[in-house]
Coordinates of N, CA and C in Angstrom, one line a residue:
Chain A
M30 N 9.0 44.2 87.3 CA 8.8 45.8 86.2 C 10.2 46.8 86.8
A31 N 10.3 47.3 86.6 CA 11.3 48.4 87.5 C 11.8 49.8 86.5
R32 N 11.5 51.0 87.1 CA 12.2 52.0 85.9 C 13.8 51.9 86.0
L33 N 14.1 52.4 84.8 CA 15.9 52.1 84.6 C 16.5 53.2 85.1
L34 N 17.5 54.2 85.3 CA 17.8 54.8 85.3 C 19.1 55.6 85.1
L35 N 19.9 55.8 83.9 CA 21.1 55.3 83.2 C 22.0 56.5 83.0
L36 N 22.9 57.3 83.7 CA 23.3 58.0 83.2 C 24.9 58.2 83.5
G37 N 25.2 59.5 82.5 CA 26.7 59.6 82.4 C 27.3 58.4 81.2
P38 N 28.4 57.6 81.1 CA 28.7 56.8 80.7 C 27.5 55.7 80.8
A39 N 27.1 55.0 81.1 CA 25.6 54.6 81.3 C 25.0 55.0 80.4
R40 N 24.1 56.3 80.3 CA 23.2 56.3 79.7 C 24.1 56.4 78.3
E41 N 25.3 56.7 77.8 CA 25.8 56.7 76.8 C 25.9 55.1 75.7
A42 N 26.4 54.1 76.5 CA 27.0 52.6 75.9 C 25.4 52.9 76.0
A43 N 24.1 52.6 77.0 CA 22.9 52.1 76.2 C 22.5 52.6 75.5
G44 N 22.4 54.2 75.1 CA 21.6 54.6 74.2 C 20.5 55.1 74.4
I45 N 20.3 55.2 76.2 CA 19.2 55.8 76.5 C 19.2 55.9 78.2
G46 N 18.6 57.1 78.1 CA 18.6 57.4 79.8 C 17.4 56.6 81.1
N47 N 16.4 56.3 80.7 CA 15.4 55.8 81.1 C 14.5 54.6 80.3
D48 N 13.7 53.9 81.1 CA 13.9 53.1 80.5 C 12.9 51.9 81.9
E49 N 12.0 50.5 81.0 CA 11.0 50.3 82.0 C 11.2 49.4 81.8
I50 N 11.8 48.2 82.3 CA 12.3 47.0 82.5 C 11.2 45.5 83.0
D51 N 10.9 44.0 82.8 CA 10.3 43.7 83.9 C 11.6 42.5 84.0
G52 N 11.0 42.1 85.7 CA 11.9 41.6 85.6 C 11.6 41.6 87.4
N53 N 11.8 41.1 88.4 CA 10.9 41.0 90.2 C 12.2 41.1 91.1
S54 N 13.2 41.6 90.8 CA 14.7 41.8 91.3 C 15.7 42.6 90.8
V55 N 16.4 43.1 91.6 CA 17.6 44.2 91.0 C 18.0 43.2 89.6
T56 N 18.7 41.8 89.7 CA 19.8 40.9 88.3 C 18.7 40.9 87.4
E57 N 17.7 40.5 88.0 CA 16.4 40.1 86.5 C 16.0 41.2 86.1
V58 N 16.8 43.0 86.0 CA 16.3 44.0 85.5 C 17.7 44.6 84.7
L59 N 18.8 44.3 85.5 CA 20.1 44.4 85.1 C 20.5 43.4 83.5
Q60 N 20.1 41.9 84.0 CA 20.2 41.0 82.7 C 19.6 41.2 81.6
E61 N 18.2 41.5 82.2 CA 17.5 42.2 80.6 C 18.2 43.4 80.1
A62 N 18.6 44.7 80.7 CA 19.0 45.4 80.4 C 20.1 45.8 79.5
V63 N 21.2 44.0 80.2 CA 22.3 43.6 79.1 C 21.8 43.0 78.0
R64 N 20.9 41.9 78.0 CA 20.3 41.7 76.7 C 19.6 42.8 75.6
R65 N 19.2 43.8 76.7 CA 19.3 44.6 75.9 C 19.9 45.7 75.3
Y66 N 20.5 46.6 75.5 CA 21.7 46.8 74.9 C 23.2 46.9 74.3
G67 N 23.6 45.6 75.0 CA 24.2 44.8 74.8 C 25.5 45.3 75.0
T68 N 26.6 44.5 74.9 CA 27.7 43.9 76.0 C 28.6 45.6 76.0
G69 N 28.7 46.9 75.8 CA 29.4 48.6 75.4 C 28.4 48.5 77.3
F70 N 27.5 47.9 77.1 CA 26.3 48.7 78.5 C 27.2 47.7 79.8
E71 N 27.3 46.2 79.3 CA 27.5 44.9 80.4 C 28.9 45.7 80.8
D72 N 30.3 46.7 79.7 CA 31.9 46.9 79.8 C 31.0 48.0 81.4
V73 N 30.3 49.0 81.3 CA 30.3 49.7 82.1 C 29.5 49.4 83.5
L74 N 28.2 48.9 83.2 CA 27.5 47.6 84.8 C 28.1 47.5 85.7
R75 N 29.2 46.4 85.1 CA 30.8 45.8 85.4 C 31.3 46.9 86.5
I76 N 31.4 48.2 86.9 CA 32.2 49.1 87.4 C 31.0 49.8 87.6
S77 N 30.5 49.9 88.1 CA 29.4 51.1 88.4 C 28.7 50.6 89.5
Q78 N 28.2 51.2 90.4 CA 27.2 51.2 91.5 C 25.8 51.7 90.8
I79 N 24.8 50.6 91.6 CA 23.6 50.4 92.5 C 23.2 51.4 92.9
W80 N 21.9 52.4 92.8 CA 21.2 52.2 93.5 C 19.7 52.2 93.2
I81 N 19.3 51.7 94.9 CA 17.8 52.5 94.6 C 16.6 53.0 95.3
N82 N 16.3 53.1 94.1 CA 15.3 54.8 95.0 C 15.7 56.2 95.6
G83 N 16.8 56.2 95.4 CA 18.2 56.7 95.3 C 19.3 56.3 96.6
E84 N 19.8 55.2 96.7 CA 20.5 55.4 97.8 C 20.8 53.4 97.7
P85 N 22.5 53.8 98.2 CA 23.2 52.1 97.8 C 22.1 51.1 98.4
G86 N 22.2 49.5 96.8 CA 21.4 49.2 97.0 C 22.1 47.0 97.0
E87 N 21.2 46.0 96.7 CA 21.9 45.0 96.4 C 21.6 44.6 95.2
S88 N 21.9 43.4 94.3 CA 21.5 43.2 93.4 C 20.2 42.3 94.0
R89 N 20.3 41.0 94.9 CA 19.1 40.6 95.0 C 17.5 41.5 95.6
T90 N 18.3 42.7 95.7 CA 16.4 42.8 96.3 C 15.5 43.4 95.2
S91 N 14.4 42.6 95.9 CA 13.3 42.5 94.8 C 12.8 44.1 94.1
V92 N 12.3 43.6 93.9 CA 11.6 45.4 92.9 C 10.4 45.0 92.0
G93 N 8.8 47.1 92.7 CA 8.2 46.7 91.8 C 8.1 47.9 91.1
P94 N 6.6 48.2 90.5 CA 7.3 49.2 88.8 C 6.9 50.7 89.4
H95 N 6.9 50.8 90.8 CA 7.3 52.0 91.2 C 8.7 52.3 92.2
D96 N 9.2 50.9 92.1 CA 10.7 51.0 92.4 C 11.9 51.5 91.2
Q97 N 12.8 52.6 91.4 CA 13.4 53.2 90.5 C 15.3 52.5 90.8
I98 N 15.9 52.4 89.9 CA 17.0 51.0 89.8 C 17.9 52.4 89.0
A99 N 19.0 52.8 89.7 CA 19.8 53.4 89.0 C 21.4 53.5 88.9
V100 N 22.1 53.1 87.4 CA 23.1 53.0 87.7 C 24.1 54.0 87.2
L101 N 24.8 54.5 87.8 CA 26.0 55.3 88.5 C 26.7 54.5 88.2
P102 N 27.9 54.8 87.1 CA 29.2 54.6 86.7 C 30.2 55.3 87.4
P103 N 31.3 55.4 87.8 CA 32.5 56.6 88.9 C 32.2 57.6 88.1
I104 N 32.3 58.4 89.2 CA 32.1 59.9 88.6 C 33.1 60.7 88.6
S105 N 33.4 61.2 88.2 CA 34.3 62.0 87.4 C 34.5 63.4 88.5
G106 N 33.8 64.0 89.6 CA 34.3 65.1 90.4 C 33.3 66.8 89.5
G107 N 32.6 67.4 90.6 CA 31.7 67.9 90.0 C 32.6 69.1 90.0
C108 N 33.8 69.4 90.1 CA 34.9 70.7 89.8 C 36.1 70.3 89.6
N109 N 36.6 71.8 89.7 CA 38.3 71.3 90.0 C 38.6 70.3 91.5
Chain B
M23 N 16.4 84.2 89.6 CA 16.2 83.3 90.3 C 15.3 83.4 91.6
E24 N 14.8 82.4 92.1 CA 13.6 81.4 92.6 C 14.1 82.0 94.2
S25 N 12.8 82.3 94.6 CA 13.3 82.3 96.2 C 14.1 82.4 96.9
A26 N 14.9 82.8 97.7 CA 15.9 82.3 98.4 C 15.1 81.5 100.0
P27 N 15.8 80.5 99.8 CA 15.5 79.9 101.2 C 17.0 79.9 102.6
T28 N 16.3 79.9 103.7 CA 16.5 80.5 104.9 C 18.2 80.4 105.4
L29 N 18.3 78.9 106.1 CA 19.3 78.7 106.3 C 20.3 77.6 105.1
D30 N 19.8 76.8 104.5 CA 20.4 76.2 103.7 C 19.8 76.2 101.8
W31 N 20.2 76.3 100.7 CA 20.5 77.0 100.3 C 21.2 75.6 98.3
V32 N 20.1 74.9 97.7 CA 20.7 73.4 98.0 C 20.4 73.7 95.8
S33 N 21.1 73.7 94.5 CA 20.1 74.5 93.5 C 21.2 73.5 92.6
I34 N 20.7 72.5 91.5 CA 21.4 72.4 90.3 C 20.6 72.6 89.3
A35 N 21.2 73.8 88.2 CA 20.6 74.2 87.3 C 21.5 74.6 86.5
S36 N 21.0 74.8 84.8 CA 21.6 75.1 83.6 C 22.2 76.4 83.1
T37 N 21.3 77.7 84.2 CA 21.9 78.5 84.0 C 23.1 79.2 84.8
P38 N 23.9 80.4 84.6 CA 25.1 80.4 85.3 C 24.6 81.1 86.8
L39 N 25.7 80.5 87.5 CA 25.8 81.2 88.9 C 26.2 82.0 89.4
S40 N 26.2 83.2 90.9 CA 26.1 84.0 90.6 C 27.1 83.7 92.3
S41 N 28.3 84.2 92.7 CA 28.4 84.2 93.9 C 28.5 85.3 94.7
A42 N 28.2 86.4 93.9 CA 28.1 88.0 94.4 C 26.8 87.5 95.7
E43 N 26.2 87.2 94.6 CA 24.4 86.7 94.8 C 24.3 86.1 96.6
L44 N 25.2 84.7 95.9 CA 25.0 83.7 97.3 C 25.7 85.0 98.0
T45 N 26.9 85.0 98.0 CA 27.8 86.1 99.2 C 26.8 87.1 99.9
T46 N 25.9 87.9 99.4 CA 25.8 88.7 100.1 C 23.7 87.9 101.0
W47 N 23.6 86.9 100.3 CA 22.6 86.0 100.8 C 22.7 85.5 102.1
A48 N 24.6 84.5 102.4 CA 24.8 84.3 103.3 C 25.3 85.5 104.8
T49 N 25.1 86.0 103.8 CA 25.9 87.3 105.0 C 24.8 88.1 106.2
R50 N 25.4 87.0 107.1 CA 24.2 87.3 109.0 C 24.5 88.2 109.8
A51 N 23.8 89.2 110.6 CA 23.9 89.8 111.1 C 25.8 88.8 112.0
N52 N 25.2 87.9 112.4 CA 25.7 87.2 114.1 C 27.1 86.2 113.4
C53 N 27.2 86.5 111.8 CA 28.3 86.0 111.1 C 29.8 87.0 110.8
G54 N 31.2 86.1 111.5 CA 31.9 87.6 110.9 C 32.7 87.1 110.1
A55 N 32.2 86.2 109.6 CA 33.3 84.7 108.0 C 32.5 84.5 107.0
V56 N 32.5 85.2 106.0 CA 31.1 84.8 104.9 C 33.0 84.0 103.6
V57 N 32.9 82.7 103.9 CA 33.4 81.5 102.6 C 33.0 81.7 101.3
T58 N 33.6 81.2 100.3 CA 33.3 81.8 98.9 C 33.9 80.9 98.0
F59 N 33.7 79.8 97.8 CA 34.0 78.5 96.4 C 33.6 79.4 95.3
C60 N 34.6 79.2 94.2 CA 33.9 79.3 92.7 C 35.2 77.8 92.7
G61 N 34.3 76.7 92.1 CA 35.1 75.8 91.0 C 34.9 76.1 89.1
M62 N 36.3 76.0 89.0 CA 35.5 77.3 87.9 C 36.1 76.3 86.8
V63 N 35.8 76.2 85.3 CA 36.0 75.7 84.0 C 36.9 75.9 83.5
R64 N 38.3 75.5 83.8 CA 39.6 76.2 83.1 C 40.2 74.9 81.7
D65 N 41.0 75.7 81.4 CA 41.5 75.2 80.2 C 42.1 73.8 79.9
N66 N 42.6 73.0 81.1 CA 43.2 71.3 80.6 C 43.2 71.2 81.8
S67 N 43.5 69.6 81.6 CA 43.2 68.5 82.3 C 43.8 67.0 82.3
H68 N 44.5 66.7 82.7 CA 45.9 65.9 82.8 C 46.4 66.0 81.3
D69 N 45.6 64.8 80.3 CA 47.1 66.1 78.7 C 46.4 67.1 77.9
L70 N 45.3 67.2 78.6 CA 43.7 67.6 77.4 C 44.8 68.9 78.2
E71 N 44.9 70.4 76.8 CA 45.5 70.9 77.1 C 43.7 72.3 76.0
E72 N 43.4 72.0 75.6 CA 42.9 73.3 75.0 C 41.1 72.7 74.5
I73 N 40.5 72.5 76.0 CA 39.8 72.5 76.6 C 38.5 73.3 76.9
E74 N 37.6 73.7 75.6 CA 36.7 74.5 75.6 C 35.5 75.0 76.4
A75 N 34.8 73.5 76.6 CA 33.8 73.8 78.1 C 33.8 72.3 78.1
L76 N 33.3 72.8 79.0 CA 33.1 71.2 80.3 C 30.8 71.0 80.1
E77 N 30.8 69.5 80.5 CA 29.1 69.5 79.8 C 29.2 68.1 81.3
Y78 N 28.3 68.4 82.1 CA 28.2 68.1 83.0 C 26.7 66.8 83.7
E79 N 25.5 66.0 83.6 CA 24.6 65.1 83.5 C 24.7 64.2 85.1
T80 N 23.4 64.8 85.3 CA 23.1 64.1 86.5 C 21.4 63.7 86.5
D81 N 21.4 63.5 87.8 CA 20.2 62.9 88.1 C 19.4 63.9 88.7
V82 N 19.1 65.5 89.1 CA 18.8 66.3 89.7 C 18.2 66.0 91.5
E83 N 17.7 65.1 91.1 CA 16.8 64.9 92.3 C 17.3 63.8 92.8
L84 N 18.2 62.6 92.4 CA 19.0 62.5 93.3 C 20.6 63.0 92.9
A85 N 20.4 64.0 92.8 CA 22.2 65.0 93.1 C 21.9 66.4 94.4
E86 N 20.6 66.6 93.9 CA 20.2 67.4 95.3 C 20.1 66.9 96.9
R87 N 19.4 65.1 96.4 CA 19.0 64.7 97.6 C 20.4 64.4 97.9
R88 N 21.7 64.4 97.6 CA 23.3 63.9 98.5 C 23.4 65.3 98.2
I89 N 23.0 66.2 98.2 CA 24.1 67.5 98.4 C 23.1 68.1 99.5
V90 N 22.1 67.8 100.5 CA 21.3 67.9 101.0 C 21.8 66.7 102.4
D91 N 21.9 66.1 102.3 CA 22.7 65.0 103.2 C 24.1 65.9 103.1
I92 N 24.9 66.8 102.5 CA 26.3 66.7 103.0 C 25.6 68.1 103.7
I93 N 24.2 68.7 103.2 CA 25.2 70.8 104.2 C 24.6 70.0 105.6
A94 N 23.6 68.5 106.2 CA 23.0 68.3 107.1 C 24.9 67.9 108.2
E95 N 25.2 67.0 106.9 CA 26.4 66.1 107.9 C 27.8 67.7 107.6
A96 N 27.5 68.2 107.2 CA 28.3 69.9 108.2 C 28.1 70.9 109.3
R97 N 26.6 70.3 108.6 CA 26.0 70.8 110.2 C 26.0 69.9 111.3
I98 N 26.7 68.9 111.3 CA 27.1 68.1 112.2 C 28.3 68.5 112.7
R99 N 29.2 68.6 111.4 CA 30.7 68.6 112.4 C 31.2 69.8 113.1
W100 N 30.1 71.0 111.9 CA 30.4 72.2 112.9 C 29.3 72.5 113.2
T101 N 28.5 72.4 114.3 CA 27.9 72.6 114.8 C 27.7 74.4 115.0
N102 N 28.3 75.1 114.7 CA 28.0 76.6 115.1 C 27.9 77.6 113.7
L103 N 27.4 77.0 112.5 CA 27.0 77.7 111.7 C 26.0 78.5 110.8
G104 N 27.0 79.5 110.3 CA 25.3 79.9 109.8 C 24.6 79.5 108.7
A105 N 24.5 80.4 107.5 CA 23.5 79.9 106.5 C 25.1 78.9 105.3
I106 N 24.5 78.3 104.9 CA 25.5 76.9 103.6 C 24.2 77.3 102.0
A107 N 24.9 77.8 100.4 CA 24.6 77.3 100.2 C 25.7 77.1 99.1
I108 N 25.2 75.4 98.2 CA 25.6 74.7 97.8 C 25.1 74.6 96.2
H109 N 25.3 76.2 95.1 CA 24.5 75.4 93.8 C 25.6 74.8 92.7
H110 N 25.1 74.1 91.9 CA 26.6 73.8 90.7 C 25.6 73.2 90.0
R111 N 26.1 73.9 88.8 CA 24.9 74.0 87.1 C 25.6 72.3 86.4
M112 N 24.2 72.1 85.3 CA 24.8 70.6 84.8 C 24.4 71.5 83.6
G113 N 24.5 70.7 82.1 CA 24.7 71.1 81.0 C 26.0 71.9 80.6
R114 N 26.1 72.3 79.9 CA 27.1 73.1 79.2 C 28.1 74.6 80.1
V115 N 29.6 73.7 80.5 CA 29.0 74.9 81.2 C 30.4 75.8 80.6
E116 N 31.0 76.7 79.9 CA 31.8 77.6 79.0 C 33.3 78.1 80.1
L117 N 34.3 77.5 79.6 CA 35.5 78.3 80.1 C 35.6 79.9 81.0
S118 N 36.6 79.6 81.6 CA 36.0 80.8 83.2 C 34.8 81.0 83.9
E119 N 34.1 79.8 83.7 CA 32.7 80.1 84.3 C 32.4 79.1 85.2
S120 N 32.1 79.8 86.3 CA 31.8 78.7 87.6 C 30.8 77.3 87.3
A121 N 31.5 76.2 87.4 CA 30.7 74.5 87.5 C 29.9 74.6 88.8
V122 N 31.1 75.5 89.5 CA 30.2 75.3 91.2 C 30.5 76.2 92.4
V123 N 28.7 76.8 92.9 CA 29.9 77.7 94.1 C 29.2 77.3 94.8
I124 N 30.4 77.2 96.4 CA 29.0 77.2 97.3 C 30.0 77.5 98.7
V125 N 29.0 78.5 99.7 CA 29.5 79.6 100.7 C 29.0 79.1 101.7
V126 N 29.8 79.7 102.7 CA 29.4 79.2 103.9 C 29.9 80.8 105.0
S127 N 28.6 80.9 105.7 CA 29.3 82.4 107.3 C 28.7 81.2 108.2
A128 N 29.9 81.7 108.8 CA 29.5 81.1 110.9 C 30.3 82.2 111.1
P129 N 30.3 82.6 112.9 CA 30.4 83.2 113.1 C 32.0 84.1 113.1
H130 N 33.3 82.5 112.8 CA 34.4 82.8 113.1 C 34.5 82.1 111.6
R131 N 36.4 82.7 111.1 CA 36.6 82.6 110.0 C 37.0 80.6 110.2
G132 N 37.6 80.2 111.0 CA 37.6 78.6 111.2 C 36.7 78.1 110.5
P133 N 35.7 78.0 111.5 CA 35.2 77.2 111.3 C 34.2 77.2 109.6
A134 N 33.9 78.3 109.1 CA 33.7 79.0 108.1 C 34.4 78.4 106.7
F135 N 36.1 78.2 106.7 CA 36.8 78.0 105.8 C 36.7 76.3 105.6
E136 N 36.7 75.4 107.1 CA 36.6 73.8 107.6 C 35.4 73.7 106.6
A137 N 34.2 74.8 106.7 CA 33.0 73.5 105.8 C 33.0 73.8 105.1
A138 N 33.4 74.6 104.2 CA 33.5 75.4 103.1 C 34.4 74.1 102.2
A139 N 35.4 73.9 102.8 CA 36.7 72.5 102.0 C 35.8 71.1 102.2
F140 N 35.0 70.9 103.1 CA 34.9 69.7 103.4 C 33.0 69.8 102.3
C141 N 32.5 71.1 102.8 CA 31.5 70.5 101.3 C 31.8 70.4 99.7
I142 N 33.4 71.0 99.4 CA 33.4 70.8 98.4 C 34.4 69.7 98.2
D143 N 35.2 69.1 99.2 CA 35.3 68.0 98.7 C 34.1 66.6 98.9
A144 N 32.8 67.0 99.3 CA 32.0 66.2 100.0 C 31.4 66.1 98.4
V145 N 31.1 67.4 97.6 CA 30.6 67.6 96.2 C 31.6 66.5 95.1
K146 N 32.7 66.5 95.4 CA 33.0 66.0 94.0 C 32.8 64.2 95.0
S147 N 33.0 64.0 95.4 CA 32.9 62.5 96.0 C 32.1 61.7 96.0
C148 N 31.1 62.7 96.7 CA 29.4 61.6 97.4 C 28.4 62.1 96.3
V149 N 28.2 63.2 95.5 CA 27.2 63.5 94.4 C 27.4 62.5 93.1
P150 N 26.3 62.1 92.3 CA 26.3 61.6 91.4 C 26.7 62.6 90.5
M151 N 27.3 63.3 89.7 CA 27.5 63.9 88.9 C 28.8 63.4 87.7
W152 N 28.5 63.7 86.5 CA 29.5 63.9 85.1 C 30.1 63.9 84.8
K153 N 31.3 64.6 84.1 CA 32.2 66.1 84.1 C 31.9 65.0 82.0
R154 N 31.8 66.1 81.1 CA 33.0 65.1 79.8 C 33.7 66.6 79.0
E155 N 34.8 66.4 78.9 CA 35.4 67.8 79.0 C 35.2 67.6 77.3
L156 N 34.9 69.1 76.8 CA 35.3 69.0 75.1 C 36.0 70.3 74.2
W157 N 36.5 69.5 73.9 CA 37.7 70.7 73.0 C 36.9 71.1 71.5
Q158 N 37.8 71.1 70.3 CA 37.8 71.2 69.2 C 37.4 69.6 68.5
G159 N 36.4 70.0 68.0 CA 36.1 68.0 66.8 C 36.1 67.2 68.4
G160 N 35.9 67.4 69.7 CA 36.5 65.7 70.1 C 35.0 66.2 71.7
S161 N 35.8 65.0 72.3 CA 35.0 65.4 73.5 C 35.6 64.3 74.1
A162 N 34.6 63.8 75.2 CA 35.0 62.5 76.1 C 34.6 62.9 77.4
W163 N 34.9 61.0 78.7 CA 34.5 62.1 80.0 C 35.8 61.4 80.4
S164 N 35.8 62.3 82.0 CA 36.5 62.8 82.3 C 37.2 62.2 82.9
E165 N 38.6 61.6 82.8 CA 38.7 60.4 83.2 C 39.2 59.9 84.6
E166 N 39.0 61.2 86.2 CA 39.3 60.5 87.0 C 38.4 59.5 87.3
G167 N 37.8 58.8 87.2 CA 36.9 58.1 87.4 C 37.2 57.3 89.2
R168 N 36.0 57.8 90.2 CA 36.0 56.8 91.6 C 34.4 56.4 91.4
A169 N 34.5 55.7 92.5 CA 33.3 54.8 93.3 C 32.2 56.0 94.1
I170 N 31.7 56.4 94.1 CA 31.0 57.4 94.6 C 30.6 56.4 96.1
M171 N 31.2 58.0 96.9 CA 31.3 57.6 98.0 C 29.5 58.3 99.2
K172 N 29.8 57.5 100.2 CA 28.5 58.1 101.2 C 28.5 59.7 101.3
V173 N 28.1 60.1 102.2 CA 28.4 62.0 102.6 C 29.6 61.3 105.0
Q174 N 29.0 60.6 104.9 CA 29.0 59.5 106.4 C 30.4 59.6 106.4
E175 N 30.9 58.5 105.2 CA 32.3 57.8 105.0 C 33.4 59.2 104.9
M176 N 32.5 60.7 104.4 CA 34.2 61.3 104.1 C 34.5 61.6 105.2
P177 N 36.0 61.9 104.9 CA 37.1 61.8 106.1 C 37.0 63.2 106.9
S178 N 37.7 63.8 107.6 CA 37.5 64.6 107.8 C 38.3 65.3 107.6
L179 N 38.8 66.6 107.8 CA 40.2 67.1 106.9 C 41.6 67.6 107.7
E180 N 42.1 66.6 106.7 CA 43.4 67.1 107.5 C 44.0 67.0 106.1
P181 N 45.3 67.4 105.4 CA 46.7 68.4 105.2 C 46.1 66.4 104.2
D182 N 46.1 67.1 103.0 CA 46.7 65.7 102.2 C 47.7 66.3 100.8
P183 N 48.4 65.7 101.1 CA 50.3 66.1 99.9 C 50.4 66.3 98.3
E184 N 49.0 65.2 98.3 CA 48.6 65.2 96.7 C 47.7 67.0 96.0
T185 N 46.3 66.8 97.4 CA 45.4 68.0 97.3 C 45.5 69.4 97.7
S186 N 46.7 68.8 98.9 CA 46.6 70.3 99.3 C 47.3 71.9 98.4
S187 N 48.1 71.6 97.5 CA 48.6 72.4 96.5 C 47.3 73.1 96.1
A188 N 46.5 72.7 95.6 CA 44.9 72.9 94.4 C 44.2 74.1 95.9
R189 N 44.4 72.9 96.7 CA 43.0 73.8 97.9 C 43.4 75.4 98.2
T190 N 44.1 75.5 98.2 CA 45.5 76.6 98.6 C 44.8 78.0 97.1
Q191 N 44.9 77.3 96.2 CA 44.9 78.2 95.1 C 43.9 79.2 95.3

């Protein structure tokens, strides 16, 4: 189980910004997320970065109920 | 506005930004230079020419943590800075409003200009922030997508032919 944070195009593709998903690793959680949200989300996930608890992380990392997995699509810049 | 901190001031909020207030806050007796940069919402982007507003989406905790890292890195690269403020809007921002304000004070103008330029470049490259362009009857995510960089990976400031003209506006 981990807390999933989806932002920008990832949130839009999934139709939800926050979720809790079963899984013992980042990979397992994201596989379940793809099953839950569909191929549109999978397309965004493919080009996104994954942060674990606020820092860039590896997909094989183990996660627990207090861990946050953030899906961060490419950014568009904060201003001009 | 909340009580102002002493040296570093980070904020991400949905309320309008005041560059004048931040400039006053950053003014220090030992600093002969205060550089204020305002990133404004403009009405055009790539092939769009009738943008009415922008909508910024982020996670405040993640974004503020990255901005704190940006300020820390600026203080490593320029060791004699005074105050630094980086304030960013989230949510809908109307045409000609400031989406971001960066203020840097320093004893001399060189480090103040350079550190302010570094800070805005780093905000654009290192902060998880998404921008949606809104026009009459439609909207879309801005198409200039790129992966989020680590702050420590930001290059040192060198004139870039592709961005130097924008930087001097």
